[in-house]
Amino acid sequence: MRFPKPSSLGFRLPSVRAPALPGLRAGSMTRLLGVALRAAFWALALATLAAVLAFIFVAFVPMGPMGLTATTGDEGTRVPVPRAYLLFGLGAFVGYLGGFALILRHLKVIVHTLRIGDPFQPANVSRLKQIGLTLATVTGGAWVGQTLVSRLVRGALEPPSLFDLVTPAFSVLVVFVLAEVFREGARLRRESDLTI
């Protein structure tokens, strides 16, 4: 059943489009995004390298006993921190920073394909899936790490709840949905290339 087309009332509504920012031409937003992603990637890559060097330093350089001072009220208590705990923390930090550097690297390549006008490449589907898996791994690892630390240092840190995983899980789902959208776009592009 077709609905009748409503008659015109004699006036048109203004078009709803995002206002252009002054000084930005078409395509310059993706260029700006590419520059921001490149800068963030290199900052994270350098931070990851610094964390790796700190891990190597703690692992191989002999040091005296390390301690952590926990203050409760007016007095402070010095708690010894075993080298294994410090190595675990630095290793988790390396994984966290490295995971986000990997995500930014994939995003940088996806933005580059967008800038050249060909975002629906089959490789972008696998990049988006890798972003989703990396995001899920980093988020799950951070949650498990916070849980372990809260159990090791009882009372000093609240254990994370399952509700802390809602927003990251939603983000992972959005990335996988985008991967399927890109897969469908790549399929449609391939079909249109075959029919021409």
mmCIF file with all atom_site columns, C-alpha atoms in Angstrom:
data_model
loop_
_atom_site.group_PDB
_atom_site.id
_atom_site.type_symbol
_atom_site.label_atom_id
_atom_site.label_alt_id
_atom_site.label_comp_id
_atom_site.label_asym_id
_atom_site.label_entity_id
_atom_site.label_seq_id
_atom_site.pdbx_PDB_ins_code
_atom_site.Cartn_x
_atom_site.Cartn_y
_atom_site.Cartn_z
_atom_site.occupancy
_atom_site.B_iso_or_equiv
_atom_site.pdbx_formal_charge
_atom_site.auth_seq_id
_atom_site.auth_comp_id
_atom_site.auth_asym_id
_atom_site.auth_atom_id
_atom_site.pdbx_PDB_model_num
ATOM 1   C CA . MET A 1 1   ? 0.000  0.000  0.000   1.00 0.00 ? 1   MET A CA 1
ATOM 2   C CA . ARG A 1 2   ? 1.382  3.376  -0.974  1.00 0.00 ? 2   ARG A CA 1
ATOM 3   C CA . PHE A 1 3   ? 0.759  6.418  1.124   1.00 0.00 ? 3   PHE A CA 1
ATOM 4   C CA . PRO A 1 4   ? -0.272 9.611  -0.655  1.00 0.00 ? 4   PRO A CA 1
ATOM 5   C CA . LYS A 1 5   ? 2.339  12.291 -0.944  1.00 0.00 ? 5   LYS A CA 1
ATOM 6   C CA . PRO A 1 6   ? 1.507  15.237 1.310   1.00 0.00 ? 6   PRO A CA 1
ATOM 7   C CA . SER A 1 7   ? 0.806  18.486 -0.486  1.00 0.00 ? 7   SER A CA 1
ATOM 8   C CA . SER A 1 8   ? 3.274  21.322 -0.214  1.00 0.00 ? 8   SER A CA 1
ATOM 9   C CA . LEU A 1 9   ? 2.496  24.027 2.330   1.00 0.00 ? 9   LEU A CA 1
ATOM 10  C CA . GLY A 1 10  ? 4.278  26.685 0.315   1.00 0.00 ? 10  GLY A CA 1
ATOM 11  C CA . PHE A 1 11  ? 7.497  26.843 2.294   1.00 0.00 ? 11  PHE A CA 1
ATOM 12  C CA . ARG A 1 12  ? 10.610 24.751 2.515   1.00 0.00 ? 12  ARG A CA 1
ATOM 13  C CA . LEU A 1 13  ? 12.457 23.788 5.639   1.00 0.00 ? 13  LEU A CA 1
ATOM 14  C CA . PRO A 1 14  ? 16.137 24.715 5.715   1.00 0.00 ? 14  PRO A CA 1
ATOM 15  C CA . SER A 1 15  ? 18.511 21.877 5.016   1.00 0.00 ? 15  SER A CA 1
ATOM 16  C CA . VAL A 1 16  ? 20.086 20.331 8.063   1.00 0.00 ? 16  VAL A CA 1
ATOM 17  C CA . ARG A 1 17  ? 23.797 20.044 7.375   1.00 0.00 ? 17  ARG A CA 1
ATOM 18  C CA . ALA A 1 18  ? 26.767 20.386 9.607   1.00 0.00 ? 18  ALA A CA 1
ATOM 19  C CA . PRO A 1 19  ? 28.154 23.892 9.291   1.00 0.00 ? 19  PRO A CA 1
ATOM 20  C CA . ALA A 1 20  ? 31.501 24.110 7.612   1.00 0.00 ? 20  ALA A CA 1
ATOM 21  C CA . LEU A 1 21  ? 34.305 25.224 9.838   1.00 0.00 ? 21  LEU A CA 1
ATOM 22  C CA . PRO A 1 22  ? 36.033 28.347 8.560   1.00 0.00 ? 22  PRO A CA 1
ATOM 23  C CA . GLY A 1 23  ? 39.182 27.541 6.644   1.00 0.00 ? 23  GLY A CA 1
ATOM 24  C CA . LEU A 1 24  ? 38.380 23.831 6.164   1.00 0.00 ? 24  LEU A CA 1
ATOM 25  C CA . ARG A 1 25  ? 37.776 22.607 2.634   1.00 0.00 ? 25  ARG A CA 1
ATOM 26  C CA . ALA A 1 26  ? 36.341 19.267 1.638   1.00 0.00 ? 26  ALA A CA 1
ATOM 27  C CA . GLY A 1 27  ? 38.893 16.604 2.494   1.00 0.00 ? 27  GLY A CA 1
ATOM 28  C CA . SER A 1 28  ? 40.905 18.770 4.833   1.00 0.00 ? 28  SER A CA 1
ATOM 29  C CA . MET A 1 29  ? 39.092 17.265 7.835   1.00 0.00 ? 29  MET A CA 1
ATOM 30  C CA . THR A 1 30  ? 40.468 13.838 6.922   1.00 0.00 ? 30  THR A CA 1
ATOM 31  C CA . ARG A 1 31  ? 43.897 15.419 6.458   1.00 0.00 ? 31  ARG A CA 1
ATOM 32  C CA . LEU A 1 32  ? 43.626 16.999 9.911   1.00 0.00 ? 32  LEU A CA 1
ATOM 33  C CA . LEU A 1 33  ? 42.465 13.675 11.352  1.00 0.00 ? 33  LEU A CA 1
ATOM 34  C CA . GLY A 1 34  ? 45.401 11.916 9.687   1.00 0.00 ? 34  GLY A CA 1
ATOM 35  C CA . VAL A 1 35  ? 47.868 14.366 11.225  1.00 0.00 ? 35  VAL A CA 1
ATOM 36  C CA . ALA A 1 36  ? 46.297 13.964 14.676  1.00 0.00 ? 36  ALA A CA 1
ATOM 37  C CA . LEU A 1 37  ? 46.373 10.157 14.401  1.00 0.00 ? 37  LEU A CA 1
ATOM 38  C CA . ARG A 1 38  ? 49.993 10.219 13.250  1.00 0.00 ? 38  ARG A CA 1
ATOM 39  C CA . ALA A 1 39  ? 51.027 12.437 16.175  1.00 0.00 ? 39  ALA A CA 1
ATOM 40  C CA . ALA A 1 40  ? 49.104 10.306 18.693  1.00 0.00 ? 40  ALA A CA 1
ATOM 41  C CA . PHE A 1 41  ? 50.588 7.121  17.227  1.00 0.00 ? 41  PHE A CA 1
ATOM 42  C CA . TRP A 1 42  ? 54.157 8.368  17.558  1.00 0.00 ? 42  TRP A CA 1
ATOM 43  C CA . ALA A 1 43  ? 53.527 9.642  21.093  1.00 0.00 ? 43  ALA A CA 1
ATOM 44  C CA . LEU A 1 44  ? 52.164 6.228  22.104  1.00 0.00 ? 44  LEU A CA 1
ATOM 45  C CA . ALA A 1 45  ? 54.962 4.414  20.281  1.00 0.00 ? 45  ALA A CA 1
ATOM 46  C CA . LEU A 1 46  ? 57.591 6.453  22.146  1.00 0.00 ? 46  LEU A CA 1
ATOM 47  C CA . ALA A 1 47  ? 55.792 5.908  25.476  1.00 0.00 ? 47  ALA A CA 1
ATOM 48  C CA . THR A 1 48  ? 55.678 2.163  24.738  1.00 0.00 ? 48  THR A CA 1
ATOM 49  C CA . LEU A 1 49  ? 59.398 2.174  23.939  1.00 0.00 ? 49  LEU A CA 1
ATOM 50  C CA . ALA A 1 50  ? 60.117 3.999  27.214  1.00 0.00 ? 50  ALA A CA 1
ATOM 51  C CA . ALA A 1 51  ? 58.032 1.423  29.122  1.00 0.00 ? 51  ALA A CA 1
ATOM 52  C CA . VAL A 1 52  ? 59.898 -1.431 27.402  1.00 0.00 ? 52  VAL A CA 1
ATOM 53  C CA . LEU A 1 53  ? 63.233 0.141  28.360  1.00 0.00 ? 53  LEU A CA 1
ATOM 54  C CA . ALA A 1 54  ? 62.013 0.530  31.969  1.00 0.00 ? 54  ALA A CA 1
ATOM 55  C CA . PHE A 1 55  ? 60.953 -3.137 31.958  1.00 0.00 ? 55  PHE A CA 1
ATOM 56  C CA . ILE A 1 56  ? 64.386 -4.208 30.706  1.00 0.00 ? 56  ILE A CA 1
ATOM 57  C CA . PHE A 1 57  ? 66.085 -1.972 33.267  1.00 0.00 ? 57  PHE A CA 1
ATOM 58  C CA . VAL A 1 58  ? 64.083 -3.425 36.171  1.00 0.00 ? 58  VAL A CA 1
ATOM 59  C CA . ALA A 1 59  ? 64.526 -6.977 34.887  1.00 0.00 ? 59  ALA A CA 1
ATOM 60  C CA . PHE A 1 60  ? 68.315 -6.937 34.465  1.00 0.00 ? 60  PHE A CA 1
ATOM 61  C CA . VAL A 1 61  ? 69.820 -4.177 36.614  1.00 0.00 ? 61  VAL A CA 1
ATOM 62  C CA . PRO A 1 62  ? 70.422 -5.214 40.220  1.00 0.00 ? 62  PRO A CA 1
ATOM 63  C CA . MET A 1 63  ? 68.687 -2.850 42.621  1.00 0.00 ? 63  MET A CA 1
ATOM 64  C CA . GLY A 1 64  ? 68.075 -2.703 46.324  1.00 0.00 ? 64  GLY A CA 1
ATOM 65  C CA . PRO A 1 65  ? 64.736 -3.515 47.881  1.00 0.00 ? 65  PRO A CA 1
ATOM 66  C CA . MET A 1 66  ? 61.921 -1.400 46.537  1.00 0.00 ? 66  MET A CA 1
ATOM 67  C CA . GLY A 1 67  ? 59.089 -0.197 48.664  1.00 0.00 ? 67  GLY A CA 1
ATOM 68  C CA . LEU A 1 68  ? 55.832 1.635  48.401  1.00 0.00 ? 68  LEU A CA 1
ATOM 69  C CA . THR A 1 69  ? 54.695 4.002  51.105  1.00 0.00 ? 69  THR A CA 1
ATOM 70  C CA . ALA A 1 70  ? 50.995 3.744  51.879  1.00 0.00 ? 70  ALA A CA 1
ATOM 71  C CA . THR A 1 71  ? 49.609 6.490  54.090  1.00 0.00 ? 71  THR A CA 1
ATOM 72  C CA . THR A 1 72  ? 46.662 5.976  56.383  1.00 0.00 ? 72  THR A CA 1
ATOM 73  C CA . GLY A 1 73  ? 45.753 9.045  58.371  1.00 0.00 ? 73  GLY A CA 1
ATOM 74  C CA . ASP A 1 74  ? 48.843 10.646 59.960  1.00 0.00 ? 74  ASP A CA 1
ATOM 75  C CA . GLU A 1 75  ? 51.223 7.731  59.661  1.00 0.00 ? 75  GLU A CA 1
ATOM 76  C CA . GLY A 1 76  ? 52.760 6.031  56.669  1.00 0.00 ? 76  GLY A CA 1
ATOM 77  C CA . THR A 1 77  ? 53.465 2.354  56.224  1.00 0.00 ? 77  THR A CA 1
ATOM 78  C CA . ARG A 1 78  ? 56.248 1.154  53.956  1.00 0.00 ? 78  ARG A CA 1
ATOM 79  C CA . VAL A 1 79  ? 55.204 -1.935 52.058  1.00 0.00 ? 79  VAL A CA 1
ATOM 80  C CA . PRO A 1 80  ? 57.878 -3.927 50.204  1.00 0.00 ? 80  PRO A CA 1
ATOM 81  C CA . VAL A 1 81  ? 57.195 -4.383 46.497  1.00 0.00 ? 81  VAL A CA 1
ATOM 82  C CA . PRO A 1 82  ? 58.719 -7.547 45.014  1.00 0.00 ? 82  PRO A CA 1
ATOM 83  C CA . ARG A 1 83  ? 60.481 -7.205 41.680  1.00 0.00 ? 83  ARG A CA 1
ATOM 84  C CA . ALA A 1 84  ? 57.970 -9.626 40.116  1.00 0.00 ? 84  ALA A CA 1
ATOM 85  C CA . TYR A 1 85  ? 55.088 -7.258 40.936  1.00 0.00 ? 85  TYR A CA 1
ATOM 86  C CA . LEU A 1 86  ? 56.935 -4.344 39.399  1.00 0.00 ? 86  LEU A CA 1
ATOM 87  C CA . LEU A 1 87  ? 57.738 -6.369 36.285  1.00 0.00 ? 87  LEU A CA 1
ATOM 88  C CA . PHE A 1 88  ? 54.097 -7.448 36.037  1.00 0.00 ? 88  PHE A CA 1
ATOM 89  C CA . GLY A 1 89  ? 52.946 -3.827 36.274  1.00 0.00 ? 89  GLY A CA 1
ATOM 90  C CA . LEU A 1 90  ? 55.446 -2.607 33.691  1.00 0.00 ? 90  LEU A CA 1
ATOM 91  C CA . GLY A 1 91  ? 54.571 -5.498 31.364  1.00 0.00 ? 91  GLY A CA 1
ATOM 92  C CA . ALA A 1 92  ? 50.876 -4.680 31.648  1.00 0.00 ? 92  ALA A CA 1
ATOM 93  C CA . PHE A 1 93  ? 51.660 -1.029 30.948  1.00 0.00 ? 93  PHE A CA 1
ATOM 94  C CA . VAL A 1 94  ? 53.659 -2.024 27.843  1.00 0.00 ? 94  VAL A CA 1
ATOM 95  C CA . GLY A 1 95  ? 50.746 -4.155 26.625  1.00 0.00 ? 95  GLY A CA 1
ATOM 96  C CA . TYR A 1 96  ? 48.245 -1.373 27.275  1.00 0.00 ? 96  TYR A CA 1
ATOM 97  C CA . LEU A 1 97  ? 50.230 1.307  25.459  1.00 0.00 ? 97  LEU A CA 1
ATOM 98  C CA . GLY A 1 98  ? 51.281 -1.058 22.671  1.00 0.00 ? 98  GLY A CA 1
ATOM 99  C CA . GLY A 1 99  ? 47.681 -2.148 22.088  1.00 0.00 ? 99  GLY A CA 1
ATOM 100 C CA . PHE A 1 100 ? 46.502 1.416  21.667  1.00 0.00 ? 100 PHE A CA 1
ATOM 101 C CA . ALA A 1 101 ? 49.482 2.209  19.424  1.00 0.00 ? 101 ALA A CA 1
ATOM 102 C CA . LEU A 1 102 ? 48.437 -0.736 17.229  1.00 0.00 ? 102 LEU A CA 1
ATOM 103 C CA . ILE A 1 103 ? 44.857 0.573  17.119  1.00 0.00 ? 103 ILE A CA 1
ATOM 104 C CA . LEU A 1 104 ? 46.093 4.026  16.076  1.00 0.00 ? 104 LEU A CA 1
ATOM 105 C CA . ARG A 1 105 ? 48.303 2.478  13.390  1.00 0.00 ? 105 ARG A CA 1
ATOM 106 C CA . HIS A 1 106 ? 45.303 0.708  11.844  1.00 0.00 ? 106 HIS A CA 1
ATOM 107 C CA . LEU A 1 107 ? 43.163 3.847  12.112  1.00 0.00 ? 107 LEU A CA 1
ATOM 108 C CA . LYS A 1 108 ? 45.907 5.832  10.394  1.00 0.00 ? 108 LYS A CA 1
ATOM 109 C CA . VAL A 1 109 ? 45.850 3.454  7.412   1.00 0.00 ? 109 VAL A CA 1
ATOM 110 C CA . ILE A 1 110 ? 42.028 3.504  7.266   1.00 0.00 ? 110 ILE A CA 1
ATOM 111 C CA . VAL A 1 111 ? 42.015 7.313  7.232   1.00 0.00 ? 111 VAL A CA 1
ATOM 112 C CA . HIS A 1 112 ? 44.638 7.225  4.450   1.00 0.00 ? 112 HIS A CA 1
ATOM 113 C CA . THR A 1 113 ? 42.370 5.002  2.329   1.00 0.00 ? 113 THR A CA 1
ATOM 114 C CA . LEU A 1 114 ? 39.524 7.433  3.032   1.00 0.00 ? 114 LEU A CA 1
ATOM 115 C CA . ARG A 1 115 ? 41.674 10.354 1.922   1.00 0.00 ? 115 ARG A CA 1
ATOM 116 C CA . ILE A 1 116 ? 42.541 8.680  -1.396  1.00 0.00 ? 116 ILE A CA 1
ATOM 117 C CA . GLY A 1 117 ? 38.825 7.975  -1.942  1.00 0.00 ? 117 GLY A CA 1
ATOM 118 C CA . ASP A 1 118 ? 38.843 4.173  -1.555  1.00 0.00 ? 118 ASP A CA 1
ATOM 119 C CA . PRO A 1 119 ? 37.789 3.281  2.029   1.00 0.00 ? 119 PRO A CA 1
ATOM 120 C CA . PHE A 1 120 ? 35.852 0.113  1.145   1.00 0.00 ? 120 PHE A CA 1
ATOM 121 C CA . GLN A 1 121 ? 38.871 -2.106 0.662   1.00 0.00 ? 121 GLN A CA 1
ATOM 122 C CA . PRO A 1 122 ? 38.740 -5.686 1.945   1.00 0.00 ? 122 PRO A CA 1
ATOM 123 C CA . ALA A 1 123 ? 41.910 -4.964 3.954   1.00 0.00 ? 123 ALA A CA 1
ATOM 124 C CA . ASN A 1 124 ? 40.019 -2.330 5.964   1.00 0.00 ? 124 ASN A CA 1
ATOM 125 C CA . VAL A 1 125 ? 37.555 -4.995 7.094   1.00 0.00 ? 125 VAL A CA 1
ATOM 126 C CA . SER A 1 126 ? 40.373 -7.025 8.631   1.00 0.00 ? 126 SER A CA 1
ATOM 127 C CA . ARG A 1 127 ? 41.905 -3.842 10.086  1.00 0.00 ? 127 ARG A CA 1
ATOM 128 C CA . LEU A 1 128 ? 38.631 -2.999 11.813  1.00 0.00 ? 128 LEU A CA 1
ATOM 129 C CA . LYS A 1 129 ? 38.347 -6.538 13.166  1.00 0.00 ? 129 LYS A CA 1
ATOM 130 C CA . GLN A 1 130 ? 41.904 -6.329 14.493  1.00 0.00 ? 130 GLN A CA 1
ATOM 131 C CA . ILE A 1 131 ? 41.023 -2.996 16.132  1.00 0.00 ? 131 ILE A CA 1
ATOM 132 C CA . GLY A 1 132 ? 38.001 -4.636 17.791  1.00 0.00 ? 132 GLY A CA 1
ATOM 133 C CA . LEU A 1 133 ? 40.012 -7.619 19.016  1.00 0.00 ? 133 LEU A CA 1
ATOM 134 C CA . THR A 1 134 ? 42.831 -5.405 20.296  1.00 0.00 ? 134 THR A CA 1
ATOM 135 C CA . LEU A 1 135 ? 40.370 -3.127 22.069  1.00 0.00 ? 135 LEU A CA 1
ATOM 136 C CA . ALA A 1 136 ? 38.664 -6.128 23.663  1.00 0.00 ? 136 ALA A CA 1
ATOM 137 C CA . THR A 1 137 ? 42.011 -7.617 24.740  1.00 0.00 ? 137 THR A CA 1
ATOM 138 C CA . VAL A 1 138 ? 43.340 -4.350 26.191  1.00 0.00 ? 138 VAL A CA 1
ATOM 139 C CA . THR A 1 139 ? 40.075 -3.631 28.011  1.00 0.00 ? 139 THR A CA 1
ATOM 140 C CA . GLY A 1 140 ? 39.792 -7.166 29.379  1.00 0.00 ? 140 GLY A CA 1
ATOM 141 C CA . GLY A 1 141 ? 43.455 -7.172 30.378  1.00 0.00 ? 141 GLY A CA 1
ATOM 142 C CA . ALA A 1 142 ? 43.117 -3.855 32.191  1.00 0.00 ? 142 ALA A CA 1
ATOM 143 C CA . TRP A 1 143 ? 40.037 -5.119 34.032  1.00 0.00 ? 143 TRP A CA 1
ATOM 144 C CA . VAL A 1 144 ? 41.790 -8.350 35.066  1.00 0.00 ? 144 VAL A CA 1
ATOM 145 C CA . GLY A 1 145 ? 44.887 -6.397 36.103  1.00 0.00 ? 145 GLY A CA 1
ATOM 146 C CA . GLN A 1 146 ? 42.837 -4.018 38.257  1.00 0.00 ? 146 GLN A CA 1
ATOM 147 C CA . THR A 1 147 ? 41.095 -6.999 39.843  1.00 0.00 ? 147 THR A CA 1
ATOM 148 C CA . LEU A 1 148 ? 44.425 -8.685 40.657  1.00 0.00 ? 148 LEU A CA 1
ATOM 149 C CA . VAL A 1 149 ? 45.926 -5.500 42.097  1.00 0.00 ? 149 VAL A CA 1
ATOM 150 C CA . SER A 1 150 ? 42.837 -4.871 44.244  1.00 0.00 ? 150 SER A CA 1
ATOM 151 C CA . ARG A 1 151 ? 43.112 -8.397 45.649  1.00 0.00 ? 151 ARG A CA 1
ATOM 152 C CA . LEU A 1 152 ? 46.859 -8.095 46.306  1.00 0.00 ? 152 LEU A CA 1
ATOM 153 C CA . VAL A 1 153 ? 46.561 -4.712 48.032  1.00 0.00 ? 153 VAL A CA 1
ATOM 154 C CA . ARG A 1 154 ? 43.374 -5.207 50.014  1.00 0.00 ? 154 ARG A CA 1
ATOM 155 C CA . GLY A 1 155 ? 41.608 -2.051 51.052  1.00 0.00 ? 155 GLY A CA 1
ATOM 156 C CA . ALA A 1 156 ? 43.874 0.294  49.069  1.00 0.00 ? 156 ALA A CA 1
ATOM 157 C CA . LEU A 1 157 ? 42.057 -0.120 45.765  1.00 0.00 ? 157 LEU A CA 1
ATOM 158 C CA . GLU A 1 158 ? 38.440 -0.923 45.020  1.00 0.00 ? 158 GLU A CA 1
ATOM 159 C CA . PRO A 1 159 ? 37.993 -3.927 42.723  1.00 0.00 ? 159 PRO A CA 1
ATOM 160 C CA . PRO A 1 160 ? 36.391 -3.044 39.383  1.00 0.00 ? 160 PRO A CA 1
ATOM 161 C CA . SER A 1 161 ? 32.817 -4.100 38.831  1.00 0.00 ? 161 SER A CA 1
ATOM 162 C CA . LEU A 1 162 ? 31.318 -5.724 35.768  1.00 0.00 ? 162 LEU A CA 1
ATOM 163 C CA . PHE A 1 163 ? 29.575 -2.433 35.003  1.00 0.00 ? 163 PHE A CA 1
ATOM 164 C CA . ASP A 1 164 ? 33.009 -0.973 34.217  1.00 0.00 ? 164 ASP A CA 1
ATOM 165 C CA . LEU A 1 165 ? 33.020 -3.197 31.127  1.00 0.00 ? 165 LEU A CA 1
ATOM 166 C CA . VAL A 1 166 ? 29.716 -1.928 29.661  1.00 0.00 ? 166 VAL A CA 1
ATOM 167 C CA . THR A 1 167 ? 31.078 1.072  27.735  1.00 0.00 ? 167 THR A CA 1
ATOM 168 C CA . PRO A 1 168 ? 34.186 -0.717 26.398  1.00 0.00 ? 168 PRO A CA 1
ATOM 169 C CA . ALA A 1 169 ? 32.075 -3.723 25.368  1.00 0.00 ? 169 ALA A CA 1
ATOM 170 C CA . PHE A 1 170 ? 29.714 -1.369 23.544  1.00 0.00 ? 170 PHE A CA 1
ATOM 171 C CA . SER A 1 171 ? 32.722 0.227  21.790  1.00 0.00 ? 171 SER A CA 1
ATOM 172 C CA . VAL A 1 172 ? 33.963 -3.198 20.687  1.00 0.00 ? 172 VAL A CA 1
ATOM 173 C CA . LEU A 1 173 ? 30.514 -4.032 19.314  1.00 0.00 ? 173 LEU A CA 1
ATOM 174 C CA . VAL A 1 174 ? 30.416 -0.739 17.378  1.00 0.00 ? 174 VAL A CA 1
ATOM 175 C CA . VAL A 1 175 ? 33.794 -1.530 15.803  1.00 0.00 ? 175 VAL A CA 1
ATOM 176 C CA . PHE A 1 176 ? 32.628 -5.004 14.723  1.00 0.00 ? 176 PHE A CA 1
ATOM 177 C CA . VAL A 1 177 ? 29.415 -3.527 13.267  1.00 0.00 ? 177 VAL A CA 1
ATOM 178 C CA . LEU A 1 178 ? 31.534 -1.013 11.330  1.00 0.00 ? 178 LEU A CA 1
ATOM 179 C CA . ALA A 1 179 ? 33.655 -3.920 10.060  1.00 0.00 ? 179 ALA A CA 1
ATOM 180 C CA . GLU A 1 180 ? 30.515 -5.579 8.694   1.00 0.00 ? 180 GLU A CA 1
ATOM 181 C CA . VAL A 1 181 ? 29.412 -2.287 7.091   1.00 0.00 ? 181 VAL A CA 1
ATOM 182 C CA . PHE A 1 182 ? 32.821 -2.033 5.417   1.00 0.00 ? 182 PHE A CA 1
ATOM 183 C CA . ARG A 1 183 ? 32.553 -5.677 4.311   1.00 0.00 ? 183 ARG A CA 1
ATOM 184 C CA . GLU A 1 184 ? 29.195 -4.955 2.675   1.00 0.00 ? 184 GLU A CA 1
ATOM 185 C CA . GLY A 1 185 ? 30.598 -1.784 1.061   1.00 0.00 ? 185 GLY A CA 1
ATOM 186 C CA . ALA A 1 186 ? 33.549 -3.753 -0.316  1.00 0.00 ? 186 ALA A CA 1
ATOM 187 C CA . ARG A 1 187 ? 31.177 -6.410 -1.680  1.00 0.00 ? 187 ARG A CA 1
ATOM 188 C CA . LEU A 1 188 ? 28.969 -3.824 -3.368  1.00 0.00 ? 188 LEU A CA 1
ATOM 189 C CA . ARG A 1 189 ? 32.008 -2.092 -4.849  1.00 0.00 ? 189 ARG A CA 1
ATOM 190 C CA . ARG A 1 190 ? 33.336 -5.406 -6.185  1.00 0.00 ? 190 ARG A CA 1
ATOM 191 C CA . GLU A 1 191 ? 29.944 -6.192 -7.763  1.00 0.00 ? 191 GLU A CA 1
ATOM 192 C CA . SER A 1 192 ? 29.738 -2.758 -9.370  1.00 0.00 ? 192 SER A CA 1
ATOM 193 C CA . ASP A 1 193 ? 33.268 -3.168 -10.739 1.00 0.00 ? 193 ASP A CA 1
ATOM 194 C CA . LEU A 1 194 ? 32.277 -6.532 -12.278 1.00 0.00 ? 194 LEU A CA 1
ATOM 195 C CA . THR A 1 195 ? 29.136 -5.155 -13.910 1.00 0.00 ? 195 THR A CA 1
ATOM 196 C CA . ILE A 1 196 ? 30.889 -2.225 -15.593 1.00 0.00 ? 196 ILE A CA 1
#
